[in-house]
mmCIF file of C-alpha atoms and ligand atoms in Angstrom:
data_model
loop_
_atom_site.group_PDB
_atom_site.id
_atom_site.type_symbol
_atom_site.label_atom_id
_atom_site.label_comp_id
_atom_site.label_asym_id
_atom_site.label_seq_id
_atom_site.Cartn_x
_atom_site.Cartn_y
_atom_site.Cartn_z
ATOM 1 C CA CYS A 1 105.384 85.176 95.066
ATOM 2 C CA ILE A 2 102.669 87.299 96.659
ATOM 3 C CA ILE A 3 103.756 90.832 97.572
ATOM 4 C CA ILE A 4 101.901 92.911 100.167
ATOM 5 C CA PRO A 5 102.553 96.606 100.878
ATOM 6 C CA PHE A 6 102.088 97.284 104.547
ATOM 7 C CA ARG A 7 102.229 99.927 107.246
ATOM 8 C CA ASP A 8 100.228 100.347 110.383
ATOM 9 C CA LYS A 9 100.012 104.062 111.096
ATOM 10 C CA PRO A 10 96.740 104.893 112.834
ATOM 11 C CA ASN A 11 96.911 108.658 112.443
ATOM 12 C CA ASP A 12 98.276 108.951 108.935
ATOM 13 C CA ILE A 13 96.464 111.906 107.400
ATOM 14 C CA PHE A 14 97.410 110.952 103.826
ATOM 15 C CA SER A 15 96.302 107.314 103.838
ATOM 16 C CA GLN A 16 94.223 104.766 105.688
ATOM 17 C CA GLY A 17 96.782 103.222 107.999
ATOM 18 C CA LYS A 18 94.561 102.219 110.856
ATOM 19 C CA GLY A 19 93.808 98.586 111.627
ATOM 20 C CA ARG A 20 96.426 97.114 109.302
ATOM 21 C CA THR A 21 98.052 94.853 111.885
ATOM 22 C CA GLN A 22 94.695 93.189 112.394
ATOM 23 C CA ASN A 23 94.181 92.938 108.594
ATOM 24 C CA LEU A 24 97.568 91.238 108.255
ATOM 25 C CA ARG A 25 96.831 88.787 111.036
ATOM 26 C CA GLU A 26 93.549 87.762 109.404
ATOM 27 C CA TRP A 27 95.093 87.636 105.941
ATOM 28 C CA LYS A 28 97.884 85.298 107.030
ATOM 29 C CA GLN A 29 95.578 83.032 108.953
ATOM 30 C CA TYR A 30 93.144 82.699 106.055
ATOM 31 C CA MET A 31 95.741 82.358 103.292
ATOM 32 C CA CYS A 32 97.643 79.740 105.246
ATOM 33 C CA THR A 33 94.793 77.334 104.514
ATOM 34 C CA PHE A 34 93.633 78.845 101.219
ATOM 35 C CA LEU A 35 96.939 78.713 99.319
ATOM 36 C CA PRO A 36 97.574 74.974 99.867
ATOM 37 C CA LYS A 37 93.955 74.326 98.823
ATOM 38 C CA VAL A 38 94.615 75.881 95.411
ATOM 39 C CA GLY A 39 97.897 74.080 94.887
ATOM 40 C CA HIS A 40 100.466 76.360 96.510
ATOM 41 C CA SER A 41 101.692 74.576 99.578
ATOM 42 C CA LYS A 42 105.182 76.058 99.299
ATOM 43 C CA SER A 43 104.558 79.665 98.308
ATOM 44 C CA VAL A 44 106.461 82.693 99.457
ATOM 45 C CA VAL A 45 104.579 85.777 100.653
ATOM 46 C CA ARG A 46 106.566 88.972 101.044
ATOM 47 C CA ILE A 47 105.205 91.641 103.329
ATOM 48 C CA ILE A 48 107.003 94.887 102.615
ATOM 49 C CA GLU A 49 106.603 97.320 105.467
ATOM 50 C CA GLN A 50 107.407 101.000 105.097
ATOM 51 C CA THR A 51 109.001 102.989 107.924
ATOM 52 C CA GLN A 52 106.940 105.676 109.620
ATOM 53 C CA ASP A 53 108.579 108.853 108.309
ATOM 54 C CA LEU A 54 107.423 109.548 104.732
ATOM 55 C CA PRO A 55 103.908 109.280 103.294
ATOM 56 C CA PHE A 56 102.902 105.772 102.205
ATOM 57 C CA ASN A 57 104.170 104.700 98.774
ATOM 58 C CA LYS A 58 102.441 101.522 97.672
ATOM 59 C CA GLY A 59 104.052 101.435 94.217
ATOM 60 C CA ALA A 60 107.567 101.603 95.653
ATOM 61 C CA LEU A 61 106.744 98.845 98.160
ATOM 62 C CA PHE A 62 105.499 96.558 95.371
ATOM 63 C CA ASN A 63 108.702 97.246 93.416
ATOM 64 C CA ILE A 64 110.853 96.476 96.454
ATOM 65 C CA GLY A 65 109.093 93.129 96.885
ATOM 66 C CA ALA A 66 109.808 92.252 93.270
ATOM 67 C CA ILE A 67 113.436 93.362 93.581
ATOM 68 C CA LEU A 68 113.954 91.267 96.726
ATOM 69 C CA GLU A 69 112.296 88.202 95.261
ATOM 70 C CA MET A 70 114.929 87.250 92.721
ATOM 71 C CA ASP A 71 113.710 83.758 91.802
ATOM 72 C CA ALA A 72 109.977 84.005 91.247
ATOM 73 C CA ASP A 73 108.673 84.306 87.721
ATOM 74 C CA CYS A 74 105.130 85.149 88.819
ATOM 75 C CA PHE A 75 104.209 88.051 91.068
ATOM 76 C CA ILE A 76 100.865 88.746 92.690
ATOM 77 C CA PHE A 77 100.590 92.317 93.918
ATOM 78 C CA HIS A 78 98.150 92.067 96.774
ATOM 79 C CA ASP A 79 96.393 94.355 99.250
ATOM 80 C CA VAL A 80 96.433 93.209 102.855
ATOM 81 C CA ASP A 81 92.688 93.752 103.146
ATOM 82 C CA HIS A 82 91.440 91.365 100.449
ATOM 83 C CA ILE A 83 90.993 87.610 100.665
ATOM 84 C CA PRO A 84 89.782 85.333 97.854
ATOM 85 C CA GLU A 85 86.628 83.341 98.400
ATOM 86 C CA ARG A 86 86.673 80.798 95.561
ATOM 87 C CA THR A 87 89.116 77.927 95.246
ATOM 88 C CA SER A 88 88.688 78.208 91.464
ATOM 89 C CA ASN A 89 90.908 81.271 91.862
ATOM 90 C CA THR A 90 94.210 79.429 91.667
ATOM 91 C CA TYR A 91 96.650 82.298 92.243
ATOM 92 C CA THR A 92 98.698 81.707 89.128
ATOM 93 C CA CYS A 93 100.045 83.961 86.368
ATOM 94 C CA GLN A 94 98.948 83.975 82.758
ATOM 95 C CA ASP A 95 101.036 85.366 79.920
ATOM 96 C CA ASP A 96 99.319 88.735 80.324
ATOM 97 C CA PRO A 97 98.592 90.463 83.667
ATOM 98 C CA VAL A 98 95.322 89.446 85.299
ATOM 99 C CA HIS A 99 93.227 91.531 87.689
ATOM 100 C CA MET A 100 91.977 89.021 90.234
ATOM 101 C CA VAL A 101 89.446 90.995 92.265
ATOM 102 C CA THR A 102 86.601 91.112 89.785
ATOM 103 C CA ARG A 103 84.073 91.460 92.594
ATOM 104 C CA THR A 104 84.572 92.460 96.220
ATOM 105 C CA SER A 105 82.411 92.887 99.280
ATOM 106 C CA GLN A 106 83.917 96.411 99.460
ATOM 107 C CA PHE A 107 81.585 97.318 96.587
ATOM 108 C CA GLY A 108 78.696 94.996 97.403
ATOM 109 C CA TYR A 109 80.107 92.202 95.207
ATOM 110 C CA LYS A 110 79.192 94.134 92.068
ATOM 111 C CA VAL A 111 81.644 93.671 89.190
ATOM 112 C CA VAL A 112 84.240 96.419 89.655
ATOM 113 C CA HIS A 113 84.968 98.799 86.803
ATOM 114 C CA GLN A 114 86.833 97.454 83.793
ATOM 115 C CA GLY A 115 89.945 99.558 84.393
ATOM 116 C CA SER A 116 90.538 98.505 87.972
ATOM 117 C CA VAL A 117 93.728 96.645 88.873
ATOM 118 C CA GLY A 118 93.492 97.061 92.658
ATOM 119 C CA GLY A 119 93.235 94.405 95.354
ATOM 120 C CA ALA A 120 95.213 91.664 93.633
ATOM 121 C CA LEU A 121 97.015 91.690 90.295
ATOM 122 C CA SER A 122 99.068 88.838 88.851
ATOM 123 C CA MET A 123 101.923 89.552 86.481
ATOM 124 C CA LYS A 124 104.839 87.633 85.068
ATOM 125 C CA ARG A 125 108.287 88.924 85.906
ATOM 126 C CA SER A 126 109.031 89.419 82.212
ATOM 127 C CA PHE A 127 106.029 91.750 81.827
ATOM 128 C CA PHE A 128 106.839 93.594 85.050
ATOM 129 C CA LYS A 129 110.371 94.220 83.802
ATOM 130 C CA LYS A 130 109.169 95.448 80.441
ATOM 131 C CA ILE A 131 106.990 98.167 82.003
ATOM 132 C CA ASN A 132 109.536 99.094 84.709
ATOM 133 C CA GLY A 133 107.144 98.057 87.502
ATOM 134 C CA TYR A 134 104.991 100.524 89.417
ATOM 135 C CA SER A 135 105.427 104.277 89.373
ATOM 136 C CA THR A 136 107.130 105.538 92.528
ATOM 137 C CA MET A 137 105.667 109.046 92.239
ATOM 138 C CA PHE A 138 102.468 108.303 94.140
ATOM 139 C CA TRP A 139 102.855 109.313 97.776
ATOM 140 C CA GLY A 140 99.901 109.001 100.130
ATOM 141 C CA TRP A 141 96.661 107.463 98.981
ATOM 142 C CA GLY A 142 95.539 106.572 95.470
ATOM 143 C CA GLY A 143 96.413 106.790 91.796
ATOM 144 C CA GLU A 144 99.196 104.238 91.523
ATOM 145 C CA ASP A 145 96.776 101.544 90.379
ATOM 146 C CA ASP A 146 95.334 103.720 87.615
ATOM 147 C CA ASN A 147 98.869 104.472 86.518
ATOM 148 C CA MET A 148 99.604 100.735 86.452
ATOM 149 C CA ARG A 149 96.497 100.279 84.308
ATOM 150 C CA LEU A 150 98.032 102.711 81.832
ATOM 151 C CA ARG A 151 101.325 100.806 81.797
ATOM 152 C CA ILE A 152 99.558 97.502 81.168
ATOM 153 C CA GLY A 153 97.521 98.988 78.313
ATOM 154 C CA PRO A 154 95.524 96.516 76.185
ATOM 155 C CA HIS A 155 97.148 93.493 77.824
ATOM 156 C CA LEU A 156 94.966 93.519 80.927
ATOM 157 C CA HIS A 157 92.820 90.452 81.577
ATOM 158 C CA LYS A 158 90.184 89.955 84.239
ATOM 159 C CA LEU A 159 89.255 86.871 86.172
ATOM 160 C CA ASP A 160 85.764 85.682 85.405
ATOM 161 C CA ALA A 161 83.202 87.140 87.819
ATOM 162 C CA THR A 162 82.402 83.647 89.106
ATOM 163 C CA VAL A 163 86.075 83.126 90.024
ATOM 164 C CA GLY A 164 87.391 86.504 91.155
ATOM 165 C CA GLY A 165 85.290 87.164 94.248
ATOM 166 C CA ASP A 166 86.941 88.616 97.348
ATOM 167 C CA LYS A 167 85.966 89.535 100.837
ATOM 168 C CA ALA A 168 87.319 92.902 102.000
ATOM 169 C CA LEU A 169 88.657 92.944 105.559
ATOM 170 C CA ASP A 170 87.571 95.872 107.703
ATOM 171 C CA HIS A 171 89.578 99.028 108.067
ATOM 172 C CA GLU A 172 88.611 102.580 108.737
ATOM 173 C CA ARG A 173 87.706 104.512 105.603
ATOM 174 C CA VAL A 174 88.998 108.081 105.515
ATOM 175 C CA HIS A 175 87.052 110.439 103.279
ATOM 176 C CA GLY A 176 88.607 113.207 101.208
ATOM 177 C CA LEU A 177 91.961 111.514 100.585
ATOM 178 C CA ASP A 178 91.505 112.296 96.896
ATOM 179 C CA LYS A 179 91.302 115.980 97.790
ATOM 180 C CA THR A 180 94.602 116.392 99.625
ATOM 181 C CA ASP A 181 97.412 118.551 98.206
ATOM 182 C CA LEU A 182 99.593 115.486 98.014
ATOM 183 C CA TYR A 183 97.031 113.647 95.908
ATOM 184 C CA ASN A 184 96.775 116.570 93.522
ATOM 185 C CA LEU A 185 100.525 116.424 92.924
ATOM 186 C CA HIS A 186 100.320 112.922 91.465
ATOM 187 C CA PRO A 187 101.609 112.781 87.877
ATOM 188 C CA SER A 188 98.922 110.400 86.658
ATOM 189 C CA ASN A 189 100.618 109.647 83.311
ATOM 190 C CA ASP A 190 104.071 108.967 84.730
ATOM 191 C CA ARG A 191 105.958 106.278 82.846
ATOM 192 C CA ALA A 192 109.490 107.280 83.734
ATOM 193 C CA SER A 193 109.712 106.157 87.355
ATOM 194 C CA GLY A 194 109.609 102.532 88.391
ATOM 195 C CA THR A 195 111.871 99.755 89.610
ATOM 196 C CA ASN A 196 114.858 101.651 88.236
ATOM 197 C CA THR A 197 114.091 104.630 90.493
ATOM 198 C CA THR A 198 113.255 102.573 93.572
ATOM 199 C CA ILE A 199 115.823 103.119 96.290
ATOM 200 C CA PHE A 200 115.485 101.635 99.740
ATOM 201 C CA THR A 201 117.307 100.483 102.820
ATOM 202 C CA GLN A 202 116.269 97.205 104.321
ATOM 203 C CA MET A 203 115.770 97.537 108.071
ATOM 204 C CA LYS A 204 114.798 94.015 109.055
ATOM 205 C CA GLU A 205 113.751 90.613 107.853
ATOM 206 C CA THR A 206 111.729 88.082 109.785
ATOM 207 C CA VAL A 207 110.506 84.769 108.458
ATOM 208 C CA GLU A 208 107.416 83.057 109.728
ATOM 209 C CA ARG A 209 106.333 79.633 108.545
ATOM 210 C CA CYS A 210 102.897 78.259 108.220
ATOM 211 C CA ASN A 211 103.296 74.623 107.266
ATOM 212 C CA ASP A 212 105.451 74.929 104.124
ATOM 213 C CA LEU A 213 104.426 78.491 103.344
ATOM 214 C CA MET A 214 106.871 81.284 104.090
ATOM 215 C CA PHE A 215 105.847 84.762 105.196
ATOM 216 C CA ILE A 216 108.873 87.012 104.829
ATOM 217 C CA HIS A 217 108.339 90.348 106.565
ATOM 218 C CA THR A 218 110.771 93.064 105.542
HETATM 219 N N1 UDP B 301 98.191 100.132 103.062
HETATM 220 C C1 UDP B 301 98.794 99.994 104.323
HETATM 221 N N2 UDP B 301 98.863 101.098 105.138
HETATM 222 C C2 UDP B 301 98.368 102.303 104.777
HETATM 223 C C3 UDP B 301 97.728 102.419 103.534
HETATM 224 C C4 UDP B 301 97.650 101.320 102.703
HETATM 225 O O1 UDP B 301 99.263 98.918 104.697
HETATM 226 O O2 UDP B 301 98.494 103.256 105.559
HETATM 227 C C5 UDP B 301 98.222 98.992 102.101
HETATM 228 C C6 UDP B 301 97.350 97.813 102.468
HETATM 229 O O3 UDP B 301 97.948 96.637 101.961
HETATM 230 C C7 UDP B 301 96.070 98.145 101.734
HETATM 231 C C8 UDP B 301 96.596 98.738 100.433
HETATM 232 O O4 UDP B 301 97.779 99.416 100.818
HETATM 233 O O5 UDP B 301 95.284 97.001 101.532
HETATM 234 C C9 UDP B 301 95.602 99.658 99.725
HETATM 235 O O6 UDP B 301 95.238 100.762 100.540
HETATM 236 P P1 UDP B 301 93.740 101.042 101.016
HETATM 237 O O7 UDP B 301 93.180 99.786 101.602
HETATM 238 O O8 UDP B 301 93.739 102.243 101.900
HETATM 239 O O9 UDP B 301 92.995 101.377 99.669
HETATM 240 P P2 UDP B 301 91.411 101.368 99.375
HETATM 241 O O10 UDP B 301 90.725 100.598 100.467
HETATM 242 O O11 UDP B 301 90.981 102.760 99.321
HETATM 243 O O12 UDP B 301 91.323 100.647 98.070
HETATM 244 MN MN1 MN B 302 91.286 98.845 101.487
#
């Protein structure tokens, strides 16, 4: 199951909310043909949308997706603004977590730094459970991925650079998000919070089909 954290909030001063509806539209359209090509004609994609009130919390949204998806044994935690370019990237889990965006047009297709887990990360349910999922202490932009890197420790694998190439979809880039007060409050080493501290109320659920793929938007 692919899980996507989502919120369109054009004027969010703590994250880059603008243009996300367009990103999602492009993502769905592209992945609707890509996923069957790599052997997943019946996948489930969960789009977890946060309400407008609090600052964005990507880690909590990923956890909610995993909590709602009771049956899957493989999760792919996925940004809405990245799409894979190679069909050798088969969107499957290995025993250890795998960072799937080895190169991205966002950084000129150069191999991203070794510690990165952003963009798309595959992980078995058993591993996710063991580390208590994502930290829920990261409000606003940034840091939750580095914290996830810490939780994964030496188990992190990377897709080969010839396989893990992604195109980044356009969205406005806000500078200085790593200098906000909220960002500075992030407890970068947090290991206590996670799925067991994720509380939420589900407001809606719509299901959209694309051939045999299911896009569940919550
Ligand atoms: N995101 C979102 N709305 C926001 C901020 C982030 O939907 O207001 C989601 C979206 O899936 C995005 C991901 O969180 O791809 C990562 O955020 P962002 O793209 O801002 O990170 P960066 O481009 O800096 O890596
Ligand atoms: Mn982005």
